[in-house]
């Protein structure tokens, strides 16, 4: 164990764990406070997760949706950034234990570590499905899609490929729609060896509707838009098992596929159980109505990781995280000043939105009727570009999305990486292409 990685400080020490929406919102709220802030994250960057599907479907660079955390120092001098993973927390000593042996002391701690893919204990899901919640996972999906297309073009154009997307929430709907547009718009030009009709996009959702938190109008519009794009949508279809060659539904039917994208929900990271924090449903850390962790003095939690009294958990979305992170930092600031805490936290719902593809989206804005189509799509674009951190990210995203959507009829560029052409060889079962070989005519 190395020596404690902290210096004696005259000012209160605030440690923020997690550099996502909630964590950065908390750090920025403390910019003008008389405190020293340490931001701890296992990555050197923050990710705009709602745009990861654009990376996975080759429309955006990974760098477009990620922001270098240390850039925050350009406008905030009372913060330092530590690139490490949190292994444990010693609340008696008021220290955070990192995976490199450092122990970072705190007077106030804000836990905003976000969430990760939830496989719900489904057999084979963690081993064989590809989740879509981090930058590396988005790149893995993108490279696997193009690897399989390249293998099919080189080896056997008569093969068929199915990509299954599990989960009919916003991430699943957006991913399925983008994959369908990639097939419908680009494949005939970029892969003339392949028949796009033999590439199938299937969306599985265990509920009877897509986009469950949305209005009925939005749900029906999303379903119709996906079907119009040729997506095989199967609602009321639960996944029982994920295999290397597809999935098995709750009725025991095997649906062959080469790629299974997992967009079925989130949960807290397993390591949180080692942080000596009270956990409730879904592993979320239990907080009171001021986002203070129950039974832990000086510790607060915000964002996806936190759940209020009686498991009163907010949606695991950007707005609750942004508002919660800022509020938690406000509670810290009040305590540092010796002031009473602010009124209990109240989430202000500004609405929800999801996009299905070019000029097709749904938006629910507070006090307005459900918006669909082109207007909702433009709204979705504007909001997500606004959420991006940094001028460079915004410009790069606007340029890349414009190249994709403005030059719709002529631009077929894809932002690709490395492809693996090895795969299974002739005479072996082609796990990568999922579906059986077509029978020769006659």
One Martini backbone bead per residue (centre of mass of N, CA, C, O) as a GRO file, in nm:
protein
  442
    1UNK     BB    1   0.094   0.037   0.025
    2UNK     BB    2   0.065   0.349  -0.022
    3UNK     BB    3   0.064   0.655   0.039
    4UNK     BB    4  -0.116   0.909   0.093
    5UNK     BB    5  -0.293   1.094  -0.174
    6UNK     BB    6  -0.246   1.365   0.020
    7UNK     BB    7  -0.282   1.686   0.142
    8UNK     BB    8  -0.270   1.918   0.346
    9UNK     BB    9  -0.574   2.104   0.415
   10UNK     BB   10  -0.745   2.395   0.477
   11UNK     BB   11  -0.955   2.301   0.295
   12UNK     BB   12  -1.209   2.147   0.200
   13UNK     BB   13  -1.260   1.807   0.093
   14UNK     BB   14  -1.372   1.710  -0.233
   15UNK     BB   15  -1.509   1.406  -0.354
   16UNK     BB   16  -1.555   1.283  -0.691
   17UNK     BB   17  -1.729   1.001  -0.824
   18UNK     BB   18  -1.736   1.063  -1.141
   19UNK     BB   19  -1.745   1.186  -1.504
   20UNK     BB   20  -2.030   1.250  -1.555
   21UNK     BB   21  -2.303   1.426  -1.534
   22UNK     BB   22  -2.308   1.440  -1.220
   23UNK     BB   23  -2.009   1.492  -1.155
   24UNK     BB   24  -1.967   1.752  -1.329
   25UNK     BB   25  -2.194   1.913  -1.202
   26UNK     BB   26  -2.067   1.919  -0.921
   27UNK     BB   27  -1.794   2.045  -0.985
   28UNK     BB   28  -1.904   2.314  -1.112
   29UNK     BB   29  -2.062   2.412  -0.859
   30UNK     BB   30  -1.762   2.439  -0.698
   31UNK     BB   31  -1.586   2.664  -0.831
   32UNK     BB   32  -1.660   2.915  -0.606
   33UNK     BB   33  -1.559   2.751  -0.377
   34UNK     BB   34  -1.393   2.686  -0.057
   35UNK     BB   35  -1.245   2.428  -0.220
   36UNK     BB   36  -1.120   2.096  -0.273
   37UNK     BB   37  -1.119   1.911  -0.576
   38UNK     BB   38  -1.174   1.556  -0.652
   39UNK     BB   39  -1.161   1.374  -0.953
   40UNK     BB   40  -1.279   1.038  -1.005
   41UNK     BB   41  -1.169   0.821  -1.280
   42UNK     BB   42  -1.117   0.546  -1.497
   43UNK     BB   43  -1.127   0.771  -1.697
   44UNK     BB   44  -1.018   1.048  -1.915
   45UNK     BB   45  -1.331   1.060  -1.983
   46UNK     BB   46  -1.633   1.179  -2.114
   47UNK     BB   47  -1.967   1.051  -2.198
   48UNK     BB   48  -2.217   1.061  -2.451
   49UNK     BB   49  -2.431   0.810  -2.448
   50UNK     BB   50  -2.672   0.887  -2.652
   51UNK     BB   51  -2.433   0.870  -2.902
   52UNK     BB   52  -2.314   0.576  -2.928
   53UNK     BB   53  -2.481   0.461  -3.166
   54UNK     BB   54  -2.327   0.639  -3.379
   55UNK     BB   55  -2.065   0.484  -3.342
   56UNK     BB   56  -2.173   0.188  -3.392
   57UNK     BB   57  -2.288   0.310  -3.696
   58UNK     BB   58  -2.059   0.509  -3.834
   59UNK     BB   59  -2.118   0.843  -3.782
   60UNK     BB   60  -1.913   0.860  -3.538
   61UNK     BB   61  -1.671   0.947  -3.345
   62UNK     BB   62  -1.552   0.884  -3.040
   63UNK     BB   63  -1.440   1.182  -2.996
   64UNK     BB   64  -1.717   1.333  -3.028
   65UNK     BB   65  -1.837   1.187  -2.735
   66UNK     BB   66  -1.569   1.288  -2.596
   67UNK     BB   67  -1.412   1.427  -2.286
   68UNK     BB   68  -1.152   1.574  -2.141
   69UNK     BB   69  -1.130   1.609  -1.807
   70UNK     BB   70  -0.881   1.812  -1.775
   71UNK     BB   71  -1.021   2.060  -1.909
   72UNK     BB   72  -1.155   2.181  -1.652
   73UNK     BB   73  -0.897   2.351  -1.564
   74UNK     BB   74  -0.943   2.606  -1.751
   75UNK     BB   75  -1.205   2.701  -1.539
   76UNK     BB   76  -1.088   2.519  -1.280
   77UNK     BB   77  -0.858   2.540  -1.004
   78UNK     BB   78  -1.005   2.350  -0.761
   79UNK     BB   79  -0.918   2.100  -0.951
   80UNK     BB   80  -0.853   1.750  -0.963
   81UNK     BB   81  -0.737   1.464  -1.155
   82UNK     BB   82  -0.810   1.108  -1.120
   83UNK     BB   83  -0.684   0.809  -1.274
   84UNK     BB   84  -0.912   0.578  -1.135
   85UNK     BB   85  -1.022   0.314  -0.941
   86UNK     BB   86  -1.263   0.219  -0.714
   87UNK     BB   87  -1.248  -0.018  -0.450
   88UNK     BB   88  -1.289   0.157  -0.178
   89UNK     BB   89  -1.436   0.257   0.149
   90UNK     BB   90  -1.339   0.467   0.435
   91UNK     BB   91  -1.553   0.619   0.655
   92UNK     BB   92  -1.388   0.648   0.915
   93UNK     BB   93  -1.130   0.780   0.758
   94UNK     BB   94  -1.215   0.931   0.503
   95UNK     BB   95  -1.163   0.726   0.241
   96UNK     BB   96  -1.039   0.654  -0.086
   97UNK     BB   97  -0.980   0.351  -0.259
   98UNK     BB   98  -0.749   0.264  -0.495
   99UNK     BB   99  -0.609   0.050  -0.743
  100UNK     BB  100  -0.304   0.191  -0.683
  101UNK     BB  101  -0.320   0.254  -0.347
  102UNK     BB  102  -0.458   0.496  -0.304
  103UNK     BB  103  -0.557   0.756  -0.057
  104UNK     BB  104  -0.842   0.963  -0.052
  105UNK     BB  105  -0.927   1.232   0.114
  106UNK     BB  106  -1.229   1.340   0.298
  107UNK     BB  107  -1.511   1.553   0.387
  108UNK     BB  108  -1.654   1.520   0.104
  109UNK     BB  109  -1.886   1.296  -0.074
  110UNK     BB  110  -1.948   1.219  -0.427
  111UNK     BB  111  -2.156   0.977  -0.575
  112UNK     BB  112  -2.116   0.929  -0.956
  113UNK     BB  113  -2.079   0.622  -1.114
  114UNK     BB  114  -2.321   0.515  -1.236
  115UNK     BB  115  -2.358   0.268  -1.499
  116UNK     BB  116  -2.448  -0.056  -1.633
  117UNK     BB  117  -2.507  -0.336  -1.766
  118UNK     BB  118  -2.808  -0.540  -1.767
  119UNK     BB  119  -2.855  -0.905  -1.766
  120UNK     BB  120  -3.056  -1.046  -1.554
  121UNK     BB  121  -2.926  -1.345  -1.554
  122UNK     BB  122  -2.893  -1.424  -1.842
  123UNK     BB  123  -2.805  -1.667  -2.027
  124UNK     BB  124  -2.510  -1.559  -2.203
  125UNK     BB  125  -2.513  -1.245  -2.216
  126UNK     BB  126  -2.228  -1.160  -2.111
  127UNK     BB  127  -2.068  -1.341  -2.323
  128UNK     BB  128  -2.241  -1.271  -2.620
  129UNK     BB  129  -2.312  -0.987  -2.576
  130UNK     BB  130  -2.335  -0.635  -2.686
  131UNK     BB  131  -2.291  -0.364  -2.530
  132UNK     BB  132  -2.410   0.009  -2.494
  133UNK     BB  133  -2.214   0.214  -2.256
  134UNK     BB  134  -1.939   0.249  -2.410
  135UNK     BB  135  -1.692   0.326  -2.617
  136UNK     BB  136  -1.571   0.039  -2.656
  137UNK     BB  137  -1.845  -0.095  -2.722
  138UNK     BB  138  -1.912   0.067  -2.976
  139UNK     BB  139  -1.658  -0.020  -3.133
  140UNK     BB  140  -1.713  -0.324  -3.124
  141UNK     BB  141  -1.970  -0.317  -3.290
  142UNK     BB  142  -1.867  -0.181  -3.541
  143UNK     BB  143  -1.637  -0.387  -3.608
  144UNK     BB  144  -1.823  -0.637  -3.625
  145UNK     BB  145  -2.006  -0.552  -3.853
  146UNK     BB  146  -1.773  -0.507  -4.067
  147UNK     BB  147  -1.645  -0.783  -4.047
  148UNK     BB  148  -1.895  -0.943  -4.146
  149UNK     BB  149  -1.926  -0.805  -4.418
  150UNK     BB  150  -1.644  -0.879  -4.525
  151UNK     BB  151  -1.673  -1.184  -4.505
  152UNK     BB  152  -1.917  -1.212  -4.688
  153UNK     BB  153  -1.791  -1.079  -4.944
  154UNK     BB  154  -1.540  -1.284  -4.957
  155UNK     BB  155  -1.693  -1.578  -4.918
  156UNK     BB  156  -2.041  -1.541  -4.899
  157UNK     BB  157  -2.303  -1.375  -5.038
  158UNK     BB  158  -2.539  -1.593  -4.957
  159UNK     BB  159  -2.534  -1.504  -4.694
  160UNK     BB  160  -2.671  -1.433  -4.373
  161UNK     BB  161  -2.767  -1.150  -4.160
  162UNK     BB  162  -2.814  -1.103  -3.805
  163UNK     BB  163  -2.935  -0.838  -3.596
  164UNK     BB  164  -2.975  -0.810  -3.250
  165UNK     BB  165  -3.194  -0.611  -3.046
  166UNK     BB  166  -3.207  -0.566  -2.697
  167UNK     BB  167  -3.447  -0.345  -2.649
  168UNK     BB  168  -3.723  -0.083  -2.640
  169UNK     BB  169  -3.578   0.159  -2.590
  170UNK     BB  170  -3.401   0.418  -2.690
  171UNK     BB  171  -3.142   0.262  -2.763
  172UNK     BB  172  -3.274   0.034  -2.930
  173UNK     BB  173  -3.427   0.207  -3.136
  174UNK     BB  174  -3.183   0.370  -3.242
  175UNK     BB  175  -3.009   0.130  -3.331
  176UNK     BB  176  -3.204  -0.009  -3.525
  177UNK     BB  177  -3.248   0.234  -3.713
  178UNK     BB  178  -2.948   0.275  -3.796
  179UNK     BB  179  -2.900  -0.008  -3.913
  180UNK     BB  180  -3.119   0.011  -4.129
  181UNK     BB  181  -2.994   0.254  -4.280
  182UNK     BB  182  -2.728   0.121  -4.347
  183UNK     BB  183  -2.860  -0.093  -4.522
  184UNK     BB  184  -3.058   0.073  -4.713
  185UNK     BB  185  -2.838   0.301  -4.810
  186UNK     BB  186  -2.530   0.160  -4.834
  187UNK     BB  187  -2.488  -0.142  -4.928
  188UNK     BB  188  -2.536  -0.121  -5.239
  189UNK     BB  189  -2.268   0.052  -5.267
  190UNK     BB  190  -2.041  -0.079  -5.064
  191UNK     BB  191  -2.192  -0.387  -5.107
  192UNK     BB  192  -2.244  -0.539  -5.403
  193UNK     BB  193  -2.218  -0.846  -5.311
  194UNK     BB  194  -2.469  -0.772  -5.140
  195UNK     BB  195  -2.790  -0.836  -5.012
  196UNK     BB  196  -2.983  -0.646  -4.812
  197UNK     BB  197  -3.219  -0.862  -4.774
  198UNK     BB  198  -2.999  -1.051  -4.599
  199UNK     BB  199  -3.022  -0.820  -4.386
  200UNK     BB  200  -3.115  -0.837  -4.042
  201UNK     BB  201  -3.332  -0.648  -3.820
  202UNK     BB  202  -3.382  -0.717  -3.470
  203UNK     BB  203  -3.638  -0.638  -3.225
  204UNK     BB  204  -3.646  -0.694  -2.871
  205UNK     BB  205  -3.944  -0.697  -2.651
  206UNK     BB  206  -4.108  -0.778  -2.351
  207UNK     BB  207  -4.301  -0.572  -2.404
  208UNK     BB  208  -4.592  -0.449  -2.577
  209UNK     BB  209  -4.395  -0.195  -2.599
  210UNK     BB  210  -4.239   0.081  -2.692
  211UNK     BB  211  -4.132   0.321  -2.507
  212UNK     BB  212  -4.281   0.310  -2.221
  213UNK     BB  213  -4.260   0.620  -2.101
  214UNK     BB  214  -4.426   0.699  -2.331
  215UNK     BB  215  -4.653   0.776  -2.535
  216UNK     BB  216  -4.867   0.632  -2.745
  217UNK     BB  217  -4.790   0.796  -2.992
  218UNK     BB  218  -4.484   0.739  -2.975
  219UNK     BB  219  -4.498   0.431  -2.987
  220UNK     BB  220  -4.642   0.409  -3.263
  221UNK     BB  221  -4.437   0.568  -3.426
  222UNK     BB  222  -4.188   0.395  -3.375
  223UNK     BB  223  -4.296   0.134  -3.490
  224UNK     BB  224  -4.365   0.237  -3.776
  225UNK     BB  225  -4.076   0.339  -3.848
  226UNK     BB  226  -3.932   0.067  -3.826
  227UNK     BB  227  -4.102  -0.093  -4.025
  228UNK     BB  228  -4.046   0.097  -4.267
  229UNK     BB  229  -3.723   0.012  -4.235
  230UNK     BB  230  -3.725  -0.316  -4.184
  231UNK     BB  231  -3.788  -0.392  -3.895
  232UNK     BB  232  -3.796  -0.667  -3.674
  233UNK     BB  233  -4.059  -0.649  -3.457
  234UNK     BB  234  -4.066  -0.792  -3.110
  235UNK     BB  235  -4.301  -0.817  -2.895
  236UNK     BB  236  -4.343  -1.007  -2.625
  237UNK     BB  237  -4.010  -1.075  -2.610
  238UNK     BB  238  -3.823  -1.281  -2.431
  239UNK     BB  239  -3.507  -1.356  -2.300
  240UNK     BB  240  -3.342  -1.663  -2.206
  241UNK     BB  241  -3.096  -1.679  -2.424
  242UNK     BB  242  -2.747  -1.650  -2.511
  243UNK     BB  243  -2.573  -1.720  -2.805
  244UNK     BB  244  -2.337  -1.738  -3.050
  245UNK     BB  245  -2.608  -1.786  -3.265
  246UNK     BB  246  -2.805  -1.630  -3.057
  247UNK     BB  247  -3.142  -1.665  -2.945
  248UNK     BB  248  -3.370  -1.743  -2.673
  249UNK     BB  249  -3.683  -1.752  -2.601
  250UNK     BB  250  -3.940  -1.808  -2.373
  251UNK     BB  251  -4.054  -2.039  -2.590
  252UNK     BB  252  -3.777  -2.173  -2.726
  253UNK     BB  253  -3.691  -1.996  -2.957
  254UNK     BB  254  -3.465  -1.977  -3.220
  255UNK     BB  255  -3.261  -1.685  -3.301
  256UNK     BB  256  -3.061  -1.621  -3.541
  257UNK     BB  257  -2.722  -1.476  -3.497
  258UNK     BB  258  -2.422  -1.274  -3.503
  259UNK     BB  259  -2.554  -1.026  -3.342
  260UNK     BB  260  -2.583  -0.898  -2.999
  261UNK     BB  261  -2.750  -0.623  -2.875
  262UNK     BB  262  -2.738  -0.461  -2.553
  263UNK     BB  263  -3.051  -0.262  -2.447
  264UNK     BB  264  -3.200  -0.359  -2.141
  265UNK     BB  265  -3.032  -0.202  -1.924
  266UNK     BB  266  -2.939  -0.100  -1.587
  267UNK     BB  267  -2.666  -0.098  -1.346
  268UNK     BB  268  -2.465  -0.124  -1.106
  269UNK     BB  269  -2.166  -0.172  -1.010
  270UNK     BB  270  -2.020  -0.426  -0.841
  271UNK     BB  271  -1.811  -0.253  -0.666
  272UNK     BB  272  -2.017  -0.107  -0.478
  273UNK     BB  273  -2.028  -0.339  -0.260
  274UNK     BB  274  -1.726  -0.222  -0.152
  275UNK     BB  275  -1.829   0.082  -0.031
  276UNK     BB  276  -2.011   0.096   0.218
  277UNK     BB  277  -2.319   0.109   0.103
  278UNK     BB  278  -2.644   0.150   0.082
  279UNK     BB  279  -2.860  -0.088  -0.080
  280UNK     BB  280  -3.101  -0.145  -0.323
  281UNK     BB  281  -3.262  -0.156  -0.583
  282UNK     BB  282  -3.030  -0.244  -0.820
  283UNK     BB  283  -2.793  -0.125  -0.618
  284UNK     BB  284  -2.882   0.139  -0.523
  285UNK     BB  285  -2.818   0.414  -0.350
  286UNK     BB  286  -2.924   0.531  -0.046
  287UNK     BB  287  -3.126   0.822  -0.006
  288UNK     BB  288  -3.235   1.115   0.072
  289UNK     BB  289  -3.398   1.428   0.007
  290UNK     BB  290  -3.067   1.533  -0.007
  291UNK     BB  291  -2.868   1.300  -0.116
  292UNK     BB  292  -2.802   1.150   0.143
  293UNK     BB  293  -2.645   0.899   0.273
  294UNK     BB  294  -2.740   0.648   0.454
  295UNK     BB  295  -2.531   0.653   0.737
  296UNK     BB  296  -2.333   0.885   0.586
  297UNK     BB  297  -2.131   1.118   0.667
  298UNK     BB  298  -2.064   1.332   0.397
  299UNK     BB  299  -2.247   1.157   0.194
  300UNK     BB  300  -2.325   1.148  -0.152
  301UNK     BB  301  -2.577   1.087  -0.419
  302UNK     BB  302  -2.587   1.072  -0.790
  303UNK     BB  303  -2.786   0.960  -1.026
  304UNK     BB  304  -2.793   0.633  -1.128
  305UNK     BB  305  -2.694   0.533  -0.827
  306UNK     BB  306  -2.953   0.664  -0.707
  307UNK     BB  307  -3.199   0.630  -0.427
  308UNK     BB  308  -3.465   0.699  -0.270
  309UNK     BB  309  -3.701   0.670  -0.068
  310UNK     BB  310  -3.826   0.364  -0.128
  311UNK     BB  311  -3.698   0.350  -0.416
  312UNK     BB  312  -3.704   0.651  -0.539
  313UNK     BB  313  -3.635   0.637  -0.865
  314UNK     BB  314  -3.490   0.783  -1.111
  315UNK     BB  315  -3.421   0.824  -1.410
  316UNK     BB  316  -3.151   0.705  -1.626
  317UNK     BB  317  -3.065   1.018  -1.703
  318UNK     BB  318  -2.940   1.322  -1.768
  319UNK     BB  319  -3.118   1.523  -1.606
  320UNK     BB  320  -3.111   1.391  -1.323
  321UNK     BB  321  -2.800   1.406  -1.305
  322UNK     BB  322  -2.755   1.709  -1.333
  323UNK     BB  323  -2.940   1.796  -1.100
  324UNK     BB  324  -2.819   1.613  -0.876
  325UNK     BB  325  -2.525   1.711  -0.881
  326UNK     BB  326  -2.581   2.007  -0.818
  327UNK     BB  327  -2.732   1.965  -0.554
  328UNK     BB  328  -2.516   1.811  -0.393
  329UNK     BB  329  -2.314   2.049  -0.405
  330UNK     BB  330  -2.503   2.245  -0.252
  331UNK     BB  331  -2.495   2.091   0.014
  332UNK     BB  332  -2.195   2.118   0.057
  333UNK     BB  333  -2.175   2.427   0.051
  334UNK     BB  334  -2.359   2.478   0.294
  335UNK     BB  335  -2.186   2.325   0.499
  336UNK     BB  336  -1.924   2.487   0.467
  337UNK     BB  337  -2.080   2.765   0.553
  338UNK     BB  338  -2.300   2.693   0.781
  339UNK     BB  339  -2.562   2.617   0.639
  340UNK     BB  340  -2.849   2.529   0.552
  341UNK     BB  341  -3.008   2.328   0.367
  342UNK     BB  342  -3.172   2.285   0.112
  343UNK     BB  343  -3.426   2.196  -0.024
  344UNK     BB  344  -3.555   1.939  -0.134
  345UNK     BB  345  -3.528   1.735  -0.387
  346UNK     BB  346  -3.642   1.827  -0.728
  347UNK     BB  347  -3.747   1.706  -1.017
  348UNK     BB  348  -3.728   1.849  -1.348
  349UNK     BB  349  -3.924   1.771  -1.605
  350UNK     BB  350  -3.832   1.815  -1.962
  351UNK     BB  351  -3.831   1.535  -2.090
  352UNK     BB  352  -3.839   1.330  -2.396
  353UNK     BB  353  -3.624   1.142  -2.636
  354UNK     BB  354  -3.627   0.988  -2.974
  355UNK     BB  355  -3.464   0.818  -3.241
  356UNK     BB  356  -3.497   0.643  -3.564
  357UNK     BB  357  -3.408   0.866  -3.781
  358UNK     BB  358  -3.434   1.029  -4.048
  359UNK     BB  359  -3.690   1.238  -3.976
  360UNK     BB  360  -3.722   1.050  -3.699
  361UNK     BB  361  -3.909   1.129  -3.402
  362UNK     BB  362  -3.945   1.176  -3.044
  363UNK     BB  363  -4.121   1.427  -2.829
  364UNK     BB  364  -4.138   1.520  -2.474
  365UNK     BB  365  -4.266   1.818  -2.367
  366UNK     BB  366  -4.343   2.011  -2.133
  367UNK     BB  367  -4.671   2.123  -2.200
  368UNK     BB  368  -4.668   1.939  -2.460
  369UNK     BB  369  -4.723   1.778  -2.722
  370UNK     BB  370  -4.645   1.530  -2.906
  371UNK     BB  371  -4.354   1.494  -3.103
  372UNK     BB  372  -4.303   1.432  -3.455
  373UNK     BB  373  -4.055   1.386  -3.672
  374UNK     BB  374  -3.874   1.643  -3.790
  375UNK     BB  375  -3.895   1.828  -3.542
  376UNK     BB  376  -3.796   1.614  -3.338
  377UNK     BB  377  -3.524   1.565  -3.478
  378UNK     BB  378  -3.411   1.854  -3.452
  379UNK     BB  379  -3.433   1.862  -3.147
  380UNK     BB  380  -3.250   1.625  -3.089
  381UNK     BB  381  -2.997   1.741  -3.218
  382UNK     BB  382  -2.971   2.001  -3.049
  383UNK     BB  383  -2.958   1.876  -2.766
  384UNK     BB  384  -2.707   1.685  -2.813
  385UNK     BB  385  -2.509   1.905  -2.892
  386UNK     BB  386  -2.537   2.068  -2.629
  387UNK     BB  387  -2.432   1.833  -2.433
  388UNK     BB  388  -2.173   1.873  -2.537
  389UNK     BB  389  -1.834   1.891  -2.459
  390UNK     BB  390  -1.714   2.125  -2.629
  391UNK     BB  391  -1.644   2.272  -2.927
  392UNK     BB  392  -1.513   2.043  -3.088
  393UNK     BB  393  -1.742   1.836  -3.055
  394UNK     BB  394  -1.965   2.000  -3.189
  395UNK     BB  395  -1.837   2.042  -3.464
  396UNK     BB  396  -1.781   1.743  -3.536
  397UNK     BB  397  -2.076   1.651  -3.514
  398UNK     BB  398  -2.200   1.838  -3.723
  399UNK     BB  399  -2.029   1.744  -3.959
  400UNK     BB  400  -2.095   1.435  -3.951
  401UNK     BB  401  -2.408   1.459  -3.958
  402UNK     BB  402  -2.420   1.620  -4.219
  403UNK     BB  403  -2.282   1.408  -4.399
  404UNK     BB  404  -2.514   1.205  -4.342
  405UNK     BB  405  -2.797   1.388  -4.378
  406UNK     BB  406  -2.764   1.606  -4.603
  407UNK     BB  407  -2.603   1.382  -4.795
  408UNK     BB  408  -2.801   1.132  -4.835
  409UNK     BB  409  -2.769   1.039  -5.152
  410UNK     BB  410  -2.425   1.055  -5.157
  411UNK     BB  411  -2.337   0.979  -4.865
  412UNK     BB  412  -2.124   0.674  -4.774
  413UNK     BB  413  -1.974   0.723  -4.529
  414UNK     BB  414  -1.763   0.548  -4.292
  415UNK     BB  415  -1.666   0.508  -3.955
  416UNK     BB  416  -1.387   0.312  -3.925
  417UNK     BB  417  -1.186   0.033  -3.848
  418UNK     BB  418  -1.113  -0.269  -3.759
  419UNK     BB  419  -1.085  -0.584  -3.930
  420UNK     BB  420  -1.186  -0.932  -3.903
  421UNK     BB  421  -1.109  -1.192  -4.144
  422UNK     BB  422  -1.088  -1.462  -4.021
  423UNK     BB  423  -1.249  -1.634  -3.859
  424UNK     BB  424  -1.421  -1.876  -3.972
  425UNK     BB  425  -1.366  -2.134  -4.164
  426UNK     BB  426  -1.400  -2.351  -4.386
  427UNK     BB  427  -1.627  -2.602  -4.261
  428UNK     BB  428  -1.739  -2.422  -4.045
  429UNK     BB  429  -1.918  -2.270  -3.811
  430UNK     BB  430  -2.072  -1.958  -3.866
  431UNK     BB  431  -2.109  -1.746  -3.620
  432UNK     BB  432  -2.099  -1.458  -3.759
  433UNK     BB  433  -2.368  -1.519  -3.963
  434UNK     BB  434  -2.586  -1.720  -3.815
  435UNK     BB  435  -2.718  -1.810  -4.068
  436UNK     BB  436  -2.804  -2.023  -4.283
  437UNK     BB  437  -2.757  -2.158  -4.570
  438UNK     BB  438  -2.868  -2.132  -4.867
  439UNK     BB  439  -3.048  -2.293  -5.079
  440UNK     BB  440  -3.031  -2.410  -5.370
  441UNK     BB  441  -3.178  -2.399  -5.645
  442UNK     BB  442  -3.381  -2.688  -5.674
   0.00000   0.00000   0.00000
